[in-house]
Coordinates of C-alpha atoms in Angstrom, one line a residue:
M10 CA 16.2 -25.3 108.7
L11 CA 18.6 -26.7 111.3
R12 CA 21.4 -26.8 108.7
T13 CA 22.9 -24.4 106.2
H14 CA 24.3 -27.1 103.9
T15 CA 24.1 -30.8 103.4
C16 CA 27.0 -33.2 104.0
G17 CA 27.6 -33.7 100.3
E18 CA 27.8 -30.2 98.9
L19 CA 30.8 -28.4 100.5
R20 CA 33.9 -27.8 98.2
V21 CA 37.1 -25.8 98.2
N22 CA 35.2 -22.7 97.2
H23 CA 33.4 -22.8 100.5
V24 CA 36.6 -22.4 102.5
N25 CA 36.3 -19.8 105.3
T26 CA 32.5 -20.1 105.2
E27 CA 30.6 -20.6 108.4
V28 CA 28.3 -23.6 108.1
T29 CA 26.0 -25.8 110.1
L30 CA 25.6 -29.5 109.2
C31 CA 23.3 -32.2 110.5
G32 CA 23.6 -35.9 110.1
W33 CA 24.6 -39.2 111.5
V34 CA 28.0 -40.1 112.9
Q35 CA 29.5 -42.7 110.6
R36 CA 32.8 -43.1 112.5
T37 CA 35.2 -41.3 114.8
R38 CA 39.0 -41.4 114.8
N39 CA 40.6 -40.2 118.1
K40 CA 44.3 -39.4 117.9
G41 CA 44.4 -37.7 121.3
S42 CA 45.1 -34.2 120.3
V43 CA 43.0 -34.5 117.2
I44 CA 39.6 -36.1 116.7
W45 CA 38.0 -36.6 113.3
V46 CA 34.3 -37.4 112.8
D47 CA 32.7 -38.5 109.5
L48 CA 29.3 -37.0 109.4
R49 CA 26.8 -38.6 106.9
D50 CA 23.5 -37.7 105.5
R51 CA 21.6 -38.7 102.3
Y52 CA 23.8 -36.4 100.2
G53 CA 27.3 -37.5 101.3
I54 CA 29.9 -37.4 104.0
T55 CA 31.8 -34.5 105.4
Q56 CA 34.7 -34.8 107.8
L57 CA 34.6 -32.7 111.0
I58 CA 37.8 -31.9 112.9
F59 CA 38.3 -31.1 116.6
E60 CA 41.9 -30.0 117.5
E61 CA 43.4 -29.2 120.9
G62 CA 44.5 -25.6 121.1
S63 CA 41.8 -24.3 118.7
T64 CA 38.9 -26.4 120.1
T65 CA 37.6 -25.9 123.6
T66 CA 38.1 -28.6 126.2
E67 CA 34.4 -28.9 126.5
L68 CA 34.0 -29.6 122.8
M69 CA 36.9 -32.1 122.8
T70 CA 35.1 -34.0 125.6
Q71 CA 31.8 -33.9 123.7
A72 CA 33.5 -35.3 120.6
T73 CA 35.0 -38.2 122.5
K74 CA 31.6 -39.3 123.6
L75 CA 30.1 -39.5 120.1
G76 CA 29.1 -43.0 119.1
R77 CA 28.2 -44.5 115.7
E78 CA 24.8 -43.3 114.3
F79 CA 24.4 -40.5 116.9
V80 CA 22.4 -37.7 115.3
V81 CA 24.3 -34.4 115.7
K82 CA 24.3 -30.8 114.6
A83 CA 27.7 -29.3 114.1
S84 CA 28.6 -25.7 113.3
G85 CA 32.0 -24.4 112.3
T86 CA 34.3 -23.1 109.6
V87 CA 35.1 -24.8 106.3
V88 CA 38.9 -25.3 105.9
E89 CA 41.0 -27.0 103.3
R90 CA 42.3 -30.5 104.2
L91 CA 46.0 -31.1 104.4
S92 CA 45.5 -34.8 103.5
K93 CA 42.8 -34.9 100.9
N94 CA 40.5 -37.9 100.2
D95 CA 39.7 -38.4 96.6
K96 CA 37.2 -41.2 97.4
I97 CA 34.5 -38.8 98.5
E98 CA 33.3 -35.6 96.8
T99 CA 33.9 -33.4 99.9
G100 CA 37.4 -34.9 100.3
D101 CA 39.2 -31.5 99.7
I102 CA 37.7 -29.9 102.8
E103 CA 36.7 -30.4 106.4
V104 CA 34.8 -28.4 109.0
K105 CA 36.6 -27.1 112.1
V106 CA 33.8 -27.4 114.7
S107 CA 33.0 -24.5 117.0
A108 CA 29.6 -25.8 118.3
L109 CA 28.2 -29.3 118.7
E110 CA 24.8 -30.5 119.7
V111 CA 23.7 -34.1 120.0
L112 CA 20.2 -34.3 118.7
N113 CA 19.7 -37.9 119.5
K114 CA 21.8 -40.8 120.7
S115 CA 21.9 -44.2 119.1
N116 CA 22.3 -47.8 120.2
V117 CA 25.2 -49.6 118.6
P118 CA 23.8 -50.7 115.2
P119 CA 23.5 -54.5 114.5
F120 CA 25.7 -54.2 111.4
T121 CA 28.2 -51.6 110.1
I122 CA 26.4 -48.9 108.1
E123 CA 28.9 -48.5 105.3
D124 CA 29.1 -49.4 101.6
D125 CA 30.7 -52.7 102.5
T126 CA 28.7 -54.0 105.4
D127 CA 29.0 -57.1 107.6
G128 CA 25.2 -57.6 107.8
G129 CA 23.5 -60.6 106.1
D130 CA 20.4 -60.2 104.0
E131 CA 17.9 -61.2 106.7
L132 CA 19.5 -59.0 109.4
R133 CA 19.6 -56.0 107.0
M134 CA 15.9 -56.6 106.1
K135 CA 14.9 -56.8 109.7
Y136 CA 16.6 -53.4 110.3
R137 CA 15.8 -52.1 106.8
Y138 CA 15.6 -48.5 108.1
L139 CA 19.2 -48.7 109.0
D140 CA 20.2 -50.5 105.7
L141 CA 18.6 -47.6 103.8
R142 CA 21.3 -45.3 105.3
R143 CA 24.0 -47.1 103.4
G144 CA 25.2 -45.5 100.2
P145 CA 24.6 -48.3 97.7
V146 CA 21.0 -48.8 98.9
R147 CA 20.3 -45.1 98.9
N148 CA 21.8 -44.8 95.4
N149 CA 19.5 -47.5 94.2
L150 CA 16.4 -45.6 95.5
Q151 CA 17.8 -42.5 93.9
L152 CA 18.0 -44.3 90.6
R153 CA 14.4 -45.5 91.1
H154 CA 13.3 -42.0 91.8
R155 CA 15.0 -40.6 88.7
M156 CA 13.6 -43.4 86.5
M157 CA 10.1 -42.6 87.7
Q158 CA 10.5 -38.9 86.9
E159 CA 12.0 -39.5 83.5
T160 CA 9.3 -42.0 82.6
R161 CA 6.6 -39.5 83.6
S162 CA 8.3 -36.8 81.7
Y163 CA 8.6 -38.8 78.5
L164 CA 5.1 -40.1 78.6
D165 CA 3.7 -36.7 79.3
D166 CA 5.5 -35.3 76.3
Q167 CA 3.9 -38.1 74.2
G168 CA 0.4 -37.0 75.3
F169 CA -0.3 -39.7 77.9
M170 CA -2.5 -38.9 80.9
E171 CA -1.8 -40.5 84.2
V172 CA -5.0 -42.0 85.7
E173 CA -5.4 -44.0 88.9
T174 CA -7.4 -47.2 88.8
P175 CA -9.0 -49.1 91.7
V176 CA -6.9 -51.3 94.1
L177 CA -10.0 -53.2 95.3
I178 CA -11.3 -55.1 92.3
K179 CA -12.9 -58.4 91.3
S180 CA -11.1 -61.7 91.4
T181 CA -10.7 -63.5 88.0
P182 CA -9.7 -67.1 87.3
E183 CA -7.1 -66.4 84.6
G184 CA -3.5 -65.7 85.4
A185 CA -1.6 -66.0 88.7
R186 CA -3.3 -66.3 92.1
D187 CA -5.0 -63.3 93.4
F188 CA -4.6 -61.8 96.9
V189 CA -8.2 -61.6 98.2
V190 CA -9.6 -59.1 100.6
P191 CA -12.8 -59.9 102.6
S192 CA -15.6 -57.4 102.6
R193 CA -17.2 -56.6 106.0
M194 CA -20.1 -54.9 104.4
N195 CA -20.8 -57.8 102.1
E196 CA -20.2 -60.9 104.2
G197 CA -19.0 -63.9 102.3
E198 CA -17.8 -61.8 99.4
F199 CA -14.3 -60.7 98.5
Y200 CA -12.3 -58.1 96.7
A201 CA -9.1 -59.0 94.9
L202 CA -5.9 -56.9 94.7
P203 CA -5.1 -56.2 91.0
Q204 CA -2.5 -58.3 89.2
S205 CA -2.7 -55.6 86.6
P206 CA -5.1 -52.7 85.8
Q207 CA -5.8 -54.5 82.5
T208 CA -9.6 -54.2 82.2
F209 CA -9.7 -50.7 83.7
K210 CA -7.2 -49.3 81.2
Q211 CA -9.2 -50.9 78.3
L212 CA -12.3 -49.2 79.8
L213 CA -10.4 -45.9 79.8
M214 CA -9.9 -46.4 76.1
V215 CA -13.6 -47.0 75.6
S216 CA -14.1 -43.7 77.6
G217 CA -12.0 -41.8 75.1
M218 CA -9.0 -41.1 77.3
D219 CA -6.9 -42.0 74.2
R220 CA -3.5 -42.3 75.9
Y221 CA -3.3 -43.5 79.5
F222 CA -0.4 -44.4 81.8
Q223 CA 0.1 -45.2 85.4
I224 CA 3.1 -46.2 87.6
V225 CA 1.0 -48.6 89.5
K226 CA 1.3 -51.2 92.3
C227 CA 0.3 -54.7 91.3
F228 CA -0.1 -57.9 93.4
R229 CA 0.4 -61.6 92.7
D230 CA 0.2 -64.4 95.2
E231 CA 2.9 -66.6 93.5
D232 CA 6.2 -68.3 94.4
L233 CA 9.0 -65.8 94.8
R234 CA 12.5 -65.4 93.5
A235 CA 15.1 -62.7 92.9
D236 CA 13.0 -60.9 90.2
R237 CA 9.6 -61.4 91.9
Q238 CA 7.8 -59.8 94.8
P239 CA 4.2 -60.3 96.0
E240 CA 3.7 -56.6 95.3
F241 CA 5.5 -54.9 92.5
T242 CA 5.4 -51.8 90.3
Q243 CA 4.5 -51.5 86.6
I244 CA 4.7 -48.7 84.1
D245 CA 1.2 -49.4 82.7
C246 CA 0.2 -47.9 79.4
E247 CA -2.7 -48.0 76.9
L248 CA -3.3 -46.2 73.6
S249 CA -6.2 -45.9 71.2
F250 CA -6.3 -45.7 67.3
I251 CA -2.9 -47.4 66.9
D252 CA -1.4 -50.5 65.5
R253 CA 1.5 -52.7 66.7
E254 CA 4.1 -50.6 64.9
D255 CA 2.9 -47.4 66.7
V256 CA 3.3 -49.1 70.1
L257 CA 6.8 -50.4 69.3
T258 CA 8.0 -47.0 68.0
I259 CA 6.7 -45.1 71.1
F260 CA 8.1 -47.5 73.6
E261 CA 11.4 -47.9 71.9
G262 CA 11.6 -44.2 72.3
M263 CA 10.9 -44.5 76.0
I264 CA 13.6 -47.1 76.6
K265 CA 16.1 -45.1 74.6
H266 CA 15.2 -42.0 76.5
L267 CA 15.7 -43.8 79.9
F268 CA 19.1 -45.2 78.9
M269 CA 20.3 -41.8 77.7
S270 CA 18.9 -39.7 80.5
L271 CA 19.9 -42.1 83.3
K272 CA 23.1 -43.8 82.1
G273 CA 24.2 -41.6 79.1
I274 CA 24.0 -44.7 76.9
E275 CA 22.9 -44.7 73.2
I276 CA 21.6 -48.2 72.7
G277 CA 20.9 -47.8 69.0
D278 CA 18.3 -49.8 67.0
I279 CA 16.3 -52.4 68.8
D280 CA 16.2 -55.7 66.9
R281 CA 13.1 -57.8 66.4
M282 CA 12.7 -61.5 66.5
S283 CA 9.7 -63.8 66.2
Y284 CA 8.8 -66.1 69.1
D285 CA 9.4 -69.1 66.8
D286 CA 13.0 -68.0 65.9
A287 CA 13.7 -67.1 69.6
M288 CA 12.8 -70.7 70.6
R289 CA 14.6 -72.3 67.7
L290 CA 17.8 -70.3 68.1
Y291 CA 17.9 -69.7 71.8
G292 CA 15.4 -72.0 73.5
S293 CA 13.9 -69.0 75.3
D294 CA 11.3 -66.4 74.6
K295 CA 13.6 -63.9 76.4
P296 CA 17.0 -64.6 74.8
D297 CA 20.2 -62.8 76.0
T298 CA 21.6 -61.5 72.7
R299 CA 24.7 -59.8 74.1
F300 CA 26.6 -62.9 72.9
D301 CA 26.2 -65.4 70.1
M302 CA 26.1 -69.2 70.6
Q303 CA 22.9 -69.6 68.6
F304 CA 21.5 -73.2 68.5
V305 CA 22.3 -75.3 65.5
E306 CA 20.1 -78.4 64.8
L307 CA 22.2 -81.4 63.9
N308 CA 19.6 -84.1 63.1
G309 CA 20.7 -84.3 59.5
V310 CA 24.4 -85.0 60.3
A311 CA 24.2 -86.7 63.7
Q312 CA 21.4 -89.2 63.3
G313 CA 21.5 -92.5 61.5
K314 CA 25.0 -93.4 62.6
G315 CA 24.1 -96.0 65.2
F316 CA 24.2 -93.8 68.3
N317 CA 20.9 -94.7 69.8
V318 CA 20.7 -91.7 72.1
F319 CA 20.6 -89.4 69.1
D320 CA 18.7 -91.7 66.8
A321 CA 15.8 -91.9 69.2
S322 CA 15.6 -88.2 69.8
E323 CA 13.2 -85.7 68.4
I324 CA 16.0 -83.1 68.2
V325 CA 19.8 -83.0 68.3
V326 CA 21.0 -79.5 69.0
G327 CA 24.4 -77.9 69.7
I328 CA 26.2 -74.6 70.5
C329 CA 29.7 -73.6 69.7
A330 CA 31.9 -72.2 72.5
K331 CA 34.6 -70.3 70.7
G332 CA 38.1 -70.9 71.8
C333 CA 37.2 -73.6 74.4
S334 CA 38.8 -76.7 72.9
N335 CA 41.4 -76.6 75.6
Y336 CA 38.8 -77.4 78.3
T337 CA 40.1 -80.2 80.5
R338 CA 38.3 -83.4 81.3
K339 CA 37.5 -82.0 84.7
Q340 CA 35.9 -79.0 83.2
L341 CA 33.9 -81.1 80.7
D342 CA 32.7 -83.4 83.5
A343 CA 31.6 -80.3 85.4
L344 CA 29.5 -79.2 82.4
T345 CA 28.0 -82.7 82.2
D346 CA 27.1 -82.5 85.9
Y347 CA 25.6 -79.1 85.4
V348 CA 23.2 -80.2 82.6
K349 CA 22.1 -83.1 84.7
K350 CA 20.9 -80.9 87.6
P351 CA 17.2 -81.1 88.1
Q352 CA 16.7 -77.4 87.2
V353 CA 18.3 -78.1 83.8
G354 CA 17.1 -81.6 83.3
A355 CA 19.3 -83.1 80.5
K356 CA 20.3 -86.7 80.7
G357 CA 23.9 -86.1 79.4
L358 CA 26.2 -84.0 77.3
V359 CA 28.1 -84.8 74.2
Y360 CA 31.2 -82.7 73.3
V361 CA 33.5 -82.3 70.3
K362 CA 36.8 -80.6 70.5
C363 CA 38.0 -78.9 67.3
N364 CA 41.7 -79.3 67.8
E365 CA 44.2 -76.7 66.5
D366 CA 45.7 -79.3 64.0
G367 CA 42.3 -79.8 62.3
S368 CA 41.4 -83.1 64.0
F369 CA 38.4 -83.7 66.3
K370 CA 38.1 -85.4 69.7
S371 CA 34.7 -86.2 71.0
S372 CA 32.9 -88.2 73.7
V373 CA 31.3 -90.3 71.0
D374 CA 34.3 -91.2 68.9
K375 CA 33.3 -94.8 68.6
F376 CA 30.1 -93.9 66.7
Y377 CA 31.4 -91.1 64.5
T378 CA 34.3 -90.7 62.1
Q379 CA 36.5 -87.7 61.8
E380 CA 34.6 -86.8 58.6
D381 CA 31.3 -87.1 60.6
L382 CA 32.6 -84.7 63.2
K383 CA 33.9 -82.4 60.6
S384 CA 30.4 -82.1 59.1
W385 CA 29.1 -81.2 62.6
A386 CA 31.8 -78.4 62.8
E387 CA 30.9 -77.1 59.4
E388 CA 27.2 -77.1 60.2
M389 CA 28.0 -75.1 63.3
N390 CA 30.5 -72.8 61.6
A391 CA 33.2 -73.9 64.1
S392 CA 36.9 -73.2 63.7
A393 CA 40.0 -74.9 65.1
G394 CA 40.1 -74.2 68.9
D395 CA 36.4 -74.3 69.4
L396 CA 34.3 -76.6 71.5
L397 CA 30.9 -78.1 70.4
L398 CA 28.4 -78.9 73.1
V399 CA 25.4 -81.1 72.1
L400 CA 22.2 -82.2 73.7
S401 CA 19.3 -84.3 72.5
G402 CA 15.8 -85.3 73.4
D403 CA 12.3 -84.0 72.8
K404 CA 12.2 -80.5 71.3
D405 CA 10.8 -78.3 74.1
H406 CA 12.7 -79.9 77.0
T407 CA 16.0 -80.1 75.1
R408 CA 15.9 -76.5 73.9
K409 CA 15.1 -75.3 77.4
A410 CA 18.1 -77.3 78.8
M411 CA 20.4 -75.9 76.1
N412 CA 19.3 -72.4 76.9
E413 CA 20.4 -73.0 80.5
L414 CA 23.8 -74.4 79.2
R415 CA 24.2 -71.5 76.9
L416 CA 23.7 -68.9 79.7
H417 CA 26.0 -70.9 81.9
M418 CA 28.7 -70.8 79.3
G419 CA 28.0 -67.1 78.7
D420 CA 28.7 -66.5 82.4
A421 CA 31.8 -68.8 82.4
L422 CA 33.3 -66.9 79.5
N423 CA 32.4 -63.4 80.8
L424 CA 30.2 -62.7 77.8
R425 CA 27.3 -61.3 79.9
N426 CA 28.7 -57.9 80.8
K427 CA 26.3 -56.0 83.1
D428 CA 27.6 -52.7 81.6
E429 CA 26.6 -53.7 78.1
Y430 CA 22.9 -53.6 77.1
K431 CA 21.1 -55.3 74.3
A432 CA 17.4 -54.8 73.8
L433 CA 15.1 -56.9 71.6
W434 CA 11.4 -57.1 70.6
V435 CA 10.0 -60.6 70.6
L436 CA 6.9 -60.8 68.4
D437 CA 4.2 -63.2 67.2
F438 CA 3.7 -65.3 70.2
P439 CA 1.2 -68.2 70.2
L440 CA -2.1 -66.8 71.3
L441 CA -3.0 -69.9 73.3
E442 CA -1.0 -72.7 75.0
W443 CA -2.3 -76.2 75.8
D444 CA -2.3 -77.3 79.4
E445 CA -2.1 -81.1 79.9
E446 CA -3.3 -80.9 83.5
T447 CA -6.5 -79.0 82.8
T448 CA -6.8 -80.4 79.2
R449 CA -7.7 -77.0 77.8
F450 CA -6.1 -73.9 76.3
H451 CA -4.9 -71.0 78.3
A452 CA -4.1 -67.5 77.1
M453 CA -0.4 -67.1 76.8
H454 CA -0.6 -63.4 77.7
H455 CA -4.2 -62.8 78.8
P456 CA -7.7 -63.3 77.5
F457 CA -7.9 -59.8 75.9
T458 CA -5.0 -60.2 73.5
S459 CA -6.0 -60.0 69.9
P460 CA -5.0 -62.6 67.3
V461 CA -3.0 -61.3 64.4
P462 CA -5.7 -60.4 61.8
Q463 CA -4.6 -63.1 59.3
D464 CA -5.1 -65.9 61.9
L465 CA -8.6 -64.9 63.1
D466 CA -10.3 -67.6 60.9
K467 CA -8.2 -70.3 62.7
L468 CA -9.5 -69.5 66.2
E469 CA -11.9 -72.4 66.1
S470 CA -10.4 -74.7 63.5
A471 CA -6.7 -74.6 64.6
P472 CA -6.5 -72.6 67.9
G473 CA -3.0 -73.9 68.6
E474 CA -1.7 -72.3 65.4
V475 CA -3.1 -68.8 66.0
K476 CA -0.5 -66.1 66.6
A477 CA -1.1 -63.3 69.1
N478 CA -0.7 -59.6 68.1
A479 CA 1.6 -59.4 71.1
Y480 CA 5.1 -58.2 71.8
D481 CA 7.7 -58.4 74.6
M482 CA 10.7 -56.2 75.2
V483 CA 13.7 -58.2 76.3
I484 CA 16.8 -56.5 77.7
N485 CA 19.9 -58.7 78.5
G486 CA 17.8 -61.8 78.7
V487 CA 15.2 -60.3 81.0
E488 CA 11.6 -59.7 80.1
A489 CA 11.4 -56.0 80.8
G490 CA 7.9 -55.4 79.4
G491 CA 5.2 -56.9 77.3
G492 CA 1.8 -56.1 75.8
S493 CA -0.5 -56.6 72.9
I494 CA -3.1 -55.1 70.6
R495 CA -6.4 -55.8 72.4
I496 CA -9.7 -57.3 71.3
H497 CA -12.2 -54.5 71.0
D498 CA -15.1 -56.4 69.4
R499 CA -17.6 -58.2 71.7
T500 CA -18.1 -61.1 69.2
I501 CA -14.4 -61.8 68.9
Q502 CA -14.0 -61.6 72.7
Q503 CA -16.7 -64.1 73.1
R504 CA -15.0 -66.4 70.7
M505 CA -11.8 -66.1 72.6
F506 CA -13.5 -66.9 75.9
K507 CA -15.0 -70.1 74.4
Q508 CA -11.5 -71.3 73.4
L509 CA -10.5 -70.7 77.0
G510 CA -13.2 -73.0 78.3
F511 CA -15.6 -70.3 79.5
T512 CA -19.4 -70.9 79.1
D513 CA -21.4 -67.8 78.0
E514 CA -22.7 -67.5 81.6
E515 CA -19.1 -67.7 83.1
A516 CA -17.8 -65.1 80.6
Q517 CA -20.7 -62.8 81.4
D518 CA -20.3 -63.2 85.1
Q519 CA -16.5 -62.5 85.1
F520 CA -16.2 -60.0 82.3
G521 CA -19.7 -58.9 81.3
F522 CA -18.8 -55.3 82.2
L523 CA -16.1 -55.2 79.6
M524 CA -18.0 -56.9 76.9
D525 CA -21.0 -54.6 77.6
A526 CA -18.6 -51.6 77.2
F527 CA -17.6 -52.9 73.8
E528 CA -21.2 -52.4 72.7
Y529 CA -20.7 -48.6 73.1
G530 CA -18.1 -47.8 70.6
A531 CA -14.8 -49.3 71.7
P532 CA -11.9 -47.9 69.6
P533 CA -9.1 -50.1 68.4
H534 CA -6.5 -50.1 71.2
G535 CA -3.4 -51.7 72.6
G536 CA -0.9 -51.3 75.3
I537 CA 2.1 -52.5 77.2
A538 CA 3.3 -52.8 80.8
F539 CA 7.0 -52.6 81.9
G540 CA 8.2 -54.2 85.1
F541 CA 9.4 -51.0 86.8
D542 CA 11.4 -52.9 89.5
R543 CA 13.0 -55.0 86.9
L544 CA 14.0 -52.0 84.9
C545 CA 15.6 -50.4 88.0
A546 CA 17.5 -53.6 88.6
L547 CA 18.7 -53.8 85.0
F548 CA 19.9 -50.2 85.0
G549 CA 21.5 -50.7 88.4
G550 CA 23.4 -53.9 87.3
S551 CA 21.7 -56.1 89.9
D552 CA 20.0 -59.5 89.6
S553 CA 17.6 -58.8 92.4
I554 CA 14.7 -56.3 92.4
R555 CA 14.7 -56.3 96.2
D556 CA 17.7 -53.9 96.1
F557 CA 15.6 -51.3 94.4
I558 CA 12.5 -51.5 96.7
A559 CA 12.5 -49.5 99.9
F560 CA 10.8 -52.1 102.0
P561 CA 10.8 -55.5 100.2
K562 CA 9.6 -58.9 101.3
N563 CA 11.9 -61.9 101.7
N564 CA 11.8 -65.1 99.6
S565 CA 8.9 -66.3 101.8
G566 CA 6.8 -63.2 101.1
R567 CA 7.4 -61.9 104.6
D568 CA 8.3 -58.4 105.8
V569 CA 10.6 -59.4 108.7
M570 CA 10.9 -55.8 109.8
I571 CA 7.2 -55.4 110.7
D572 CA 6.6 -59.1 111.1
S573 CA 4.0 -59.4 108.3
P574 CA 1.8 -61.3 107.4
S575 CA 0.5 -61.8 110.9
P576 CA -2.6 -63.2 112.7
V577 CA -5.5 -60.8 113.2
D578 CA -7.7 -60.4 116.2
R579 CA -10.6 -62.9 116.5
V580 CA -13.1 -60.0 116.7
Q581 CA -12.0 -58.8 113.2
L582 CA -12.5 -62.3 111.8
D583 CA -15.9 -62.5 113.4
E584 CA -16.9 -59.2 111.8
L585 CA -15.8 -60.5 108.4
G586 CA -17.7 -63.8 108.9
I587 CA -14.5 -65.8 108.6
S588 CA -13.8 -68.9 110.7
L589 CA -10.4 -70.6 110.8
K590 CA -10.1 -74.3 110.9

């Protein structure tokens, strides 16, 4: 080893110890007779000191020539600092340098490599190897590493076996778009990169593996945003001879273990909510339950009073913002503008102020009496000083718009504290959802999800009413993971494919290998997959998973550091039998 210690481990008990450190020069401070150098590595920062009188002239000259990000090796004696720095863990000591070697010089970096940098996102992604030297980014990857180790430890203790599944697989028509890979050996045919190891983990259950897991790369060719990347990582799990309750219990335990081991937080019991209740009370299948503001339907008290906007609506729904009756007209107009944004999509907003004197002031006073508005307040359990916000329209669209308004108000009132965590199981999703464009049903999760046993007879007669034996874990309004009990019977799987519009031939062509496997003693099984990148972001208090991926893509799916994707040589395309227009 070139060093005896790292730049993060020296303390007062090391005083008078001879040490050798290696690292990068973060900054230098030259006071003429004294030069200080902050030396940084992955583990921390240690201050080096060069002083006239006790340091040779040659060393002083060397120190004056050090630039930012020079890689150096410094040997010397640990001494106690006169002026201590409580902002770094090594702030009680410094190293009086007796020998200095420049291992490599550096160009001036394109941005400051400090916790607070002057580099923008694109610049830092172009020079990601430099951005990774910064403390916050390094800490994010350390969190990711620890979460990976703790996940493996927990699942190993629960009897899971880690098994790798193929990366080059077969393209399937369900789900998001596949990334496809041409085969040179089989011209005109293509592999696909896996969106999930779904069929392989089910085959592992058929093979008797019993409990499988994998921390696995998955790929989806879809539009990107802060919580999506074209390649992402899942904690992928499958179990045999279990029911839904077994799965929920085991993975509640995993989430509790991760919170305790990584953050020292006891999150307590994890609530459960049906999909129908989640949509009715929050307008979302991933509700943020850190704060209240549940939806209250007002059809019974708001319709039939001559206000055509409400009378013609399928639903009139409101939320109560506690203590907000003092909102100004400017603030209320801003809320109205917000709900009219295309991404929210409401046509307008009705408000009712519950004044401190017991009276009510609304934007629809000419249609509703004080008694009418009082009945609204009673329906919504509102008190003096509260503000009622009401939307109307068709059910699905209005609930989605109200969900956006609720989250907006949660942010405005500081009710969505990133240091507070609330986990929730959402259960009993619809098995199928109707698509107007394709005029057929699609699987809400995937084609291998089992219906709840009591709804199996409805699969042909009332497919839209069938509930899935599925479950999602939601943490702070983010879908952290999801899974289901699987179909393990060939006949039921064939019935499911028919409801999805597959002919027998198409089902056999796409998934015959799985249905054939079911003929050889497939056990009852189910599983779950957690978005590993999303979990890291949640635990790290970030909205973006990119902060927790070593080399992420940008919002266009590009790696600007290595300039990928990029054209390939014409010879390669010819070998693959691919011609470009």
